[in-house]
Amino acid sequence: MASEQQIDLFGAVASETGTPAFDPELIPTSAAIPILPGTYTSMEQIKVHCNTCQRCPLAAGRTNAVIGRGSTSAPIMLVGEGPGQYEDESGQPFVGKSGQLLDKILESVRLTSDEVFICNVVKCRPPGNRTPTTQEAEACSGYLQEQIRMVNPQIILLTGATALKGLLGIKEGITKVRGKWIEKDGRFYMPIFHPAYLLRNPSREQGSPKWLMWQDVQAVRTKLDELQQV
Ligand code: URA
């Protein structure tokens, strides 16, 4: 997008080329309207749009859109699937059982909310906590891309298959790719297990999902320390 067309969300500018100005106020109305890079300048603006958004059917069940928590200048972004019941009620990501486990996992390698911004592929709760459809993930992807652009994290953790597919288009099972760094567009991505999967597999034995997660978060801590030394 040409810089003269950059959008100031709450004061759209007309294009100097004579083409109709992109109207950011229309974004929440239809998934056919693209979310251009540079549309938003704050998470608050994204929150306002997501709370009125009708881009996909998840809008119908929404109590609160769930945008994110943690520092908006964190070096790590963690992307989950979508809000559950507690997240929908509170407007905060990962506050239920999965979230409590996630916080413990991050704390175990001294990762604080200053260092990790937590969000999801879709901002509204899928009914019955089902997996979001590809269409729902695509309708919401512009919001996530804007979050990535704003936070500008060095590391992105993809918790579970929906995040892996939604952000990198990788359809392989998480068990195969977890723990492997994927470098793309100057960022380091790591697929990791979803905490809900760890709740269903509580063993800590060597080779178990929990044990593997412990290896993965230690690798994340090491990578962050290395990146911060540069
Ligand atoms: N699971 C997710 O993927 N995200 C949340 O915010 C909560 C549970």
Short mmCIF file of N, CA, C and O in Angstrom, two decimals, residues 32-115:
data_model
loop_
_atom_site.label_atom_id
_atom_site.label_comp_id
_atom_site.label_asym_id
_atom_site.label_seq_id
_atom_site.Cartn_x
_atom_site.Cartn_y
_atom_site.Cartn_z
N ALA A 32 -15.27 -9.78 2.90
CA ALA A 32 -14.81 -9.43 1.55
C ALA A 32 -13.99 -8.14 1.57
O ALA A 32 -13.29 -7.84 0.61
N ILE A 33 -14.07 -7.39 2.67
CA ILE A 33 -13.30 -6.14 2.75
C ILE A 33 -11.95 -6.46 3.41
O ILE A 33 -11.90 -6.93 4.55
N PRO A 34 -10.84 -6.26 2.68
CA PRO A 34 -9.54 -6.66 3.24
C PRO A 34 -9.12 -5.76 4.40
O PRO A 34 -9.53 -4.60 4.46
N ILE A 35 -8.34 -6.32 5.30
CA ILE A 35 -7.76 -5.51 6.39
C ILE A 35 -6.34 -5.19 5.95
O ILE A 35 -5.46 -6.05 6.01
N LEU A 36 -6.13 -4.00 5.48
CA LEU A 36 -4.83 -3.67 4.91
C LEU A 36 -3.79 -3.45 6.00
O LEU A 36 -4.12 -2.93 7.08
N PRO A 37 -2.53 -3.82 5.72
CA PRO A 37 -1.47 -3.57 6.71
C PRO A 37 -1.40 -2.06 6.99
O PRO A 37 -1.43 -1.26 6.07
N GLY A 38 -1.33 -1.70 8.24
CA GLY A 38 -1.26 -0.28 8.61
C GLY A 38 -2.62 0.29 8.97
O GLY A 38 -2.74 1.46 9.29
N THR A 39 -3.66 -0.53 8.92
CA THR A 39 -5.01 -0.05 9.25
C THR A 39 -5.08 0.44 10.70
O THR A 39 -5.70 1.45 11.00
N TYR A 40 -4.45 -0.33 11.59
CA TYR A 40 -4.61 -0.03 13.02
C TYR A 40 -3.33 0.52 13.62
O TYR A 40 -2.23 0.16 13.21
N THR A 41 -3.50 1.38 14.62
CA THR A 41 -2.33 1.88 15.35
C THR A 41 -2.35 1.45 16.82
O THR A 41 -1.42 1.76 17.55
N SER A 42 -3.41 0.77 17.25
CA SER A 42 -3.42 0.29 18.64
C SER A 42 -4.31 -0.95 18.77
O SER A 42 -5.21 -1.16 17.96
N MET A 43 -4.03 -1.73 19.81
CA MET A 43 -4.86 -2.92 20.10
C MET A 43 -6.28 -2.48 20.43
O MET A 43 -7.24 -3.20 20.17
N GLU A 44 -6.41 -1.31 21.03
CA GLU A 44 -7.73 -0.82 21.40
C GLU A 44 -8.61 -0.67 20.15
O GLU A 44 -9.79 -0.99 20.17
N GLN A 45 -8.01 -0.18 19.06
CA GLN A 45 -8.78 -0.03 17.82
C GLN A 45 -9.23 -1.39 17.30
O GLN A 45 -10.36 -1.55 16.83
N ILE A 46 -8.33 -2.38 17.39
CA ILE A 46 -8.70 -3.73 16.95
C ILE A 46 -9.84 -4.25 17.83
O ILE A 46 -10.81 -4.86 17.35
N LYS A 47 -9.73 -3.97 19.12
CA LYS A 47 -10.76 -4.44 20.06
C LYS A 47 -12.13 -3.84 19.70
O LYS A 47 -13.15 -4.54 19.70
N VAL A 48 -12.16 -2.56 19.39
CA VAL A 48 -13.41 -1.89 19.03
C VAL A 48 -14.02 -2.58 17.82
O VAL A 48 -15.21 -2.94 17.79
N HIS A 49 -13.20 -2.83 16.78
CA HIS A 49 -13.72 -3.47 15.57
C HIS A 49 -14.17 -4.90 15.84
O HIS A 49 -15.22 -5.32 15.37
N CYS A 50 -13.35 -5.65 16.59
CA CYS A 50 -13.69 -7.06 16.81
C CYS A 50 -14.99 -7.19 17.61
O CYS A 50 -15.73 -8.16 17.43
N ASN A 51 -15.26 -6.23 18.46
CA ASN A 51 -16.48 -6.32 19.26
C ASN A 51 -17.75 -5.96 18.49
O ASN A 51 -18.86 -6.13 19.00
N THR A 52 -17.58 -5.45 17.27
CA THR A 52 -18.77 -5.20 16.43
C THR A 52 -18.70 -6.02 15.15
O THR A 52 -19.56 -5.89 14.28
N CYS A 53 -17.67 -6.87 15.04
CA CYS A 53 -17.37 -7.56 13.79
C CYS A 53 -18.47 -8.55 13.39
O CYS A 53 -19.02 -9.25 14.23
N GLN A 54 -18.77 -8.57 12.09
CA GLN A 54 -19.73 -9.53 11.52
C GLN A 54 -19.09 -10.28 10.36
O GLN A 54 -19.78 -10.72 9.44
N ARG A 55 -17.76 -10.37 10.35
CA ARG A 55 -17.07 -10.96 9.19
C ARG A 55 -17.28 -12.47 9.08
O ARG A 55 -17.01 -13.05 8.05
N CYS A 56 -17.71 -13.10 10.17
CA CYS A 56 -17.95 -14.55 10.10
C CYS A 56 -19.05 -14.92 11.10
O CYS A 56 -19.43 -14.11 11.95
N PRO A 57 -19.56 -16.16 11.02
CA PRO A 57 -20.70 -16.53 11.87
C PRO A 57 -20.40 -16.57 13.37
O PRO A 57 -21.33 -16.63 14.18
N LEU A 58 -19.12 -16.53 13.75
CA LEU A 58 -18.81 -16.57 15.19
C LEU A 58 -19.35 -15.35 15.92
O LEU A 58 -19.53 -15.36 17.14
N ALA A 59 -19.62 -14.28 15.18
CA ALA A 59 -20.17 -13.06 15.79
C ALA A 59 -21.45 -13.36 16.57
O ALA A 59 -21.69 -12.76 17.62
N ALA A 60 -22.23 -14.31 16.07
CA ALA A 60 -23.56 -14.58 16.65
C ALA A 60 -23.47 -15.02 18.11
O ALA A 60 -24.36 -14.73 18.91
N GLY A 61 -22.37 -15.72 18.48
CA GLY A 61 -22.29 -16.25 19.84
C GLY A 61 -21.40 -15.42 20.75
O GLY A 61 -21.14 -15.80 21.89
N ARG A 62 -20.95 -14.28 20.27
CA ARG A 62 -19.94 -13.52 21.02
C ARG A 62 -20.52 -12.75 22.20
O ARG A 62 -21.51 -12.05 22.07
N THR A 63 -19.88 -12.92 23.39
CA THR A 63 -20.15 -12.01 24.50
C THR A 63 -19.11 -10.90 24.45
O THR A 63 -19.44 -9.72 24.43
N ASN A 64 -17.85 -11.31 24.41
CA ASN A 64 -16.73 -10.36 24.25
C ASN A 64 -15.77 -10.93 23.22
O ASN A 64 -15.43 -12.11 23.27
N ALA A 65 -15.30 -10.09 22.33
CA ALA A 65 -14.17 -10.49 21.49
C ALA A 65 -12.94 -10.52 22.39
O ALA A 65 -12.83 -9.77 23.36
N VAL A 66 -12.04 -11.45 22.08
CA VAL A 66 -10.85 -11.65 22.91
C VAL A 66 -9.64 -11.26 22.07
O VAL A 66 -9.31 -11.93 21.09
N ILE A 67 -8.99 -10.18 22.45
CA ILE A 67 -7.95 -9.61 21.59
C ILE A 67 -6.56 -10.10 22.00
O ILE A 67 -5.81 -10.62 21.18
N GLY A 68 -6.21 -9.92 23.26
CA GLY A 68 -4.88 -10.36 23.67
C GLY A 68 -4.55 -9.87 25.06
O GLY A 68 -5.25 -9.03 25.61
N ARG A 69 -3.50 -10.44 25.62
CA ARG A 69 -2.98 -9.95 26.90
C ARG A 69 -1.47 -10.01 26.89
O ARG A 69 -0.88 -10.81 26.16
N GLY A 70 -0.86 -9.19 27.74
CA GLY A 70 0.60 -9.11 27.78
C GLY A 70 1.06 -7.83 27.11
O GLY A 70 0.25 -7.05 26.60
N SER A 71 2.37 -7.65 27.12
CA SER A 71 2.93 -6.41 26.57
C SER A 71 2.79 -6.37 25.06
O SER A 71 3.08 -7.34 24.37
N THR A 72 2.38 -5.21 24.55
CA THR A 72 2.25 -5.06 23.08
C THR A 72 3.61 -4.77 22.44
O THR A 72 3.68 -4.52 21.24
N SER A 73 4.67 -4.80 23.26
CA SER A 73 6.01 -4.75 22.63
C SER A 73 6.83 -5.96 23.08
O SER A 73 8.06 -5.90 23.14
N ALA A 74 6.14 -7.05 23.39
CA ALA A 74 6.81 -8.27 23.85
C ALA A 74 7.65 -8.88 22.72
O ALA A 74 7.25 -8.83 21.56
N PRO A 75 8.79 -9.49 23.05
CA PRO A 75 9.58 -10.15 22.00
C PRO A 75 9.00 -11.48 21.54
O PRO A 75 9.41 -12.02 20.52
N ILE A 76 8.05 -12.01 22.33
CA ILE A 76 7.43 -13.29 21.97
C ILE A 76 5.92 -13.09 21.84
O ILE A 76 5.30 -12.43 22.68
N MET A 77 5.34 -13.68 20.78
CA MET A 77 3.88 -13.72 20.68
C MET A 77 3.47 -15.18 20.71
O MET A 77 4.11 -16.01 20.06
N LEU A 78 2.45 -15.49 21.49
CA LEU A 78 1.94 -16.86 21.54
C LEU A 78 0.53 -16.84 20.95
O LEU A 78 -0.31 -16.05 21.39
N VAL A 79 0.31 -17.68 19.96
CA VAL A 79 -0.98 -17.68 19.26
C VAL A 79 -1.70 -19.00 19.52
O VAL A 79 -1.19 -20.08 19.20
N GLY A 80 -2.88 -18.90 20.12
CA GLY A 80 -3.72 -20.07 20.36
C GLY A 80 -4.79 -20.20 19.29
O GLY A 80 -4.71 -19.56 18.23
N GLU A 81 -5.80 -21.00 19.60
CA GLU A 81 -6.82 -21.30 18.60
C GLU A 81 -7.95 -20.26 18.62
O GLU A 81 -8.15 -19.52 17.67
N GLY A 82 -8.65 -20.21 19.73
CA GLY A 82 -9.78 -19.28 19.85
C GLY A 82 -10.28 -19.31 21.28
O GLY A 82 -9.97 -20.23 22.03
N PRO A 83 -11.07 -18.31 21.65
CA PRO A 83 -11.56 -18.23 23.03
C PRO A 83 -12.48 -19.39 23.40
O PRO A 83 -13.20 -19.90 22.55
N GLY A 84 -12.43 -19.78 24.66
CA GLY A 84 -13.40 -20.71 25.22
C GLY A 84 -14.41 -19.91 26.05
O GLY A 84 -14.47 -18.68 25.96
N GLN A 85 -15.16 -20.63 26.88
CA GLN A 85 -16.22 -19.99 27.65
C GLN A 85 -15.70 -18.86 28.56
O GLN A 85 -16.24 -17.75 28.57
N TYR A 86 -14.65 -19.15 29.33
CA TYR A 86 -14.16 -18.14 30.30
C TYR A 86 -13.56 -16.94 29.58
O TYR A 86 -13.65 -15.80 30.04
N GLU A 87 -12.93 -17.22 28.44
CA GLU A 87 -12.32 -16.15 27.67
C GLU A 87 -13.42 -15.26 27.08
O GLU A 87 -13.33 -14.03 27.11
N ASP A 88 -14.48 -15.89 26.56
CA ASP A 88 -15.61 -15.15 25.99
C ASP A 88 -16.27 -14.28 27.07
O ASP A 88 -16.64 -13.13 26.83
N GLU A 89 -16.37 -14.84 28.28
CA GLU A 89 -17.02 -14.07 29.37
C GLU A 89 -16.16 -12.91 29.85
O GLU A 89 -16.65 -11.85 30.18
N SER A 90 -14.83 -13.14 29.88
CA SER A 90 -13.94 -12.13 30.46
C SER A 90 -13.32 -11.20 29.43
O SER A 90 -12.80 -10.13 29.77
N GLY A 91 -13.29 -11.63 28.17
CA GLY A 91 -12.61 -10.84 27.14
C GLY A 91 -11.10 -10.99 27.17
O GLY A 91 -10.38 -10.25 26.51
N GLN A 92 -10.59 -11.95 27.94
CA GLN A 92 -9.13 -12.17 28.07
C GLN A 92 -8.77 -13.56 27.55
O GLN A 92 -9.49 -14.53 27.86
N PRO A 93 -7.67 -13.70 26.82
CA PRO A 93 -7.30 -15.02 26.31
C PRO A 93 -6.68 -15.90 27.39
O PRO A 93 -6.04 -15.41 28.32
N PHE A 94 -6.88 -17.19 27.25
CA PHE A 94 -6.24 -18.19 28.11
C PHE A 94 -6.38 -17.86 29.60
O PHE A 94 -5.40 -17.67 30.30
N VAL A 95 -7.63 -17.79 30.06
CA VAL A 95 -7.86 -17.59 31.49
C VAL A 95 -8.51 -18.82 32.14
O VAL A 95 -8.62 -18.88 33.35
N GLY A 96 -8.92 -19.80 31.33
CA GLY A 96 -9.50 -21.03 31.88
C GLY A 96 -8.39 -21.99 32.29
O GLY A 96 -7.25 -21.58 32.52
N LYS A 97 -8.74 -23.28 32.36
CA LYS A 97 -7.76 -24.28 32.83
C LYS A 97 -6.53 -24.33 31.93
O LYS A 97 -5.40 -24.43 32.41
N SER A 98 -6.74 -24.27 30.63
CA SER A 98 -5.61 -24.28 29.69
C SER A 98 -4.70 -23.09 29.96
O SER A 98 -3.47 -23.20 29.93
N GLY A 99 -5.33 -21.95 30.20
CA GLY A 99 -4.56 -20.73 30.43
C GLY A 99 -3.75 -20.79 31.70
O GLY A 99 -2.60 -20.32 31.75
N GLN A 100 -4.36 -21.40 32.74
CA GLN A 100 -3.62 -21.51 34.01
C GLN A 100 -2.39 -22.39 33.82
O GLN A 100 -1.31 -22.08 34.33
N LEU A 101 -2.57 -23.48 33.07
CA LEU A 101 -1.42 -24.34 32.80
C LEU A 101 -0.39 -23.60 31.94
O LEU A 101 0.82 -23.66 32.20
N LEU A 102 -0.87 -22.88 30.95
CA LEU A 102 0.04 -22.12 30.09
C LEU A 102 0.86 -21.13 30.91
O LEU A 102 2.09 -21.03 30.73
N ASP A 103 0.22 -20.42 31.83
CA ASP A 103 0.96 -19.45 32.66
C ASP A 103 2.05 -20.16 33.46
O ASP A 103 3.16 -19.66 33.60
N LYS A 104 1.72 -21.35 34.00
CA LYS A 104 2.71 -22.11 34.78
C LYS A 104 3.89 -22.50 33.89
O LYS A 104 5.05 -22.45 34.32
N ILE A 105 3.57 -22.93 32.68
CA ILE A 105 4.64 -23.37 31.75
C ILE A 105 5.56 -22.18 31.44
O ILE A 105 6.80 -22.32 31.47
N LEU A 106 4.97 -21.03 31.18
CA LEU A 106 5.79 -19.85 30.85
C LEU A 106 6.62 -19.41 32.06
O LEU A 106 7.81 -19.10 31.93
N GLU A 107 5.98 -19.45 33.23
CA GLU A 107 6.70 -19.07 34.46
C GLU A 107 7.88 -19.99 34.72
O GLU A 107 8.89 -19.58 35.28
N SER A 108 7.73 -21.28 34.32
CA SER A 108 8.78 -22.26 34.61
C SER A 108 10.09 -21.90 33.92
O SER A 108 11.16 -22.34 34.32
N VAL A 109 10.02 -21.09 32.86
CA VAL A 109 11.25 -20.62 32.21
C VAL A 109 11.36 -19.08 32.32
O VAL A 109 11.96 -18.43 31.47
N ARG A 110 10.73 -18.56 33.37
CA ARG A 110 10.81 -17.14 33.72
C ARG A 110 10.37 -16.22 32.58
O ARG A 110 10.94 -15.16 32.36
N LEU A 111 9.35 -16.65 31.84
CA LEU A 111 8.80 -15.76 30.80
C LEU A 111 7.63 -15.00 31.41
O LEU A 111 6.66 -15.61 31.88
N THR A 112 7.73 -13.68 31.42
CA THR A 112 6.73 -12.84 32.07
C THR A 112 5.78 -12.24 31.03
O THR A 112 6.01 -12.34 29.83
N SER A 113 4.74 -11.55 31.53
CA SER A 113 3.79 -10.92 30.60
C SER A 113 4.43 -9.74 29.86
O SER A 113 3.88 -9.24 28.89
N ASP A 114 5.61 -9.28 30.33
CA ASP A 114 6.35 -8.27 29.55
C ASP A 114 7.01 -8.90 28.34
O ASP A 114 7.36 -8.21 27.38
N GLU A 115 7.22 -10.21 28.43
CA GLU A 115 7.97 -10.89 27.36
C GLU A 115 7.08 -11.67 26.39
O GLU A 115 7.54 -12.09 25.34
#
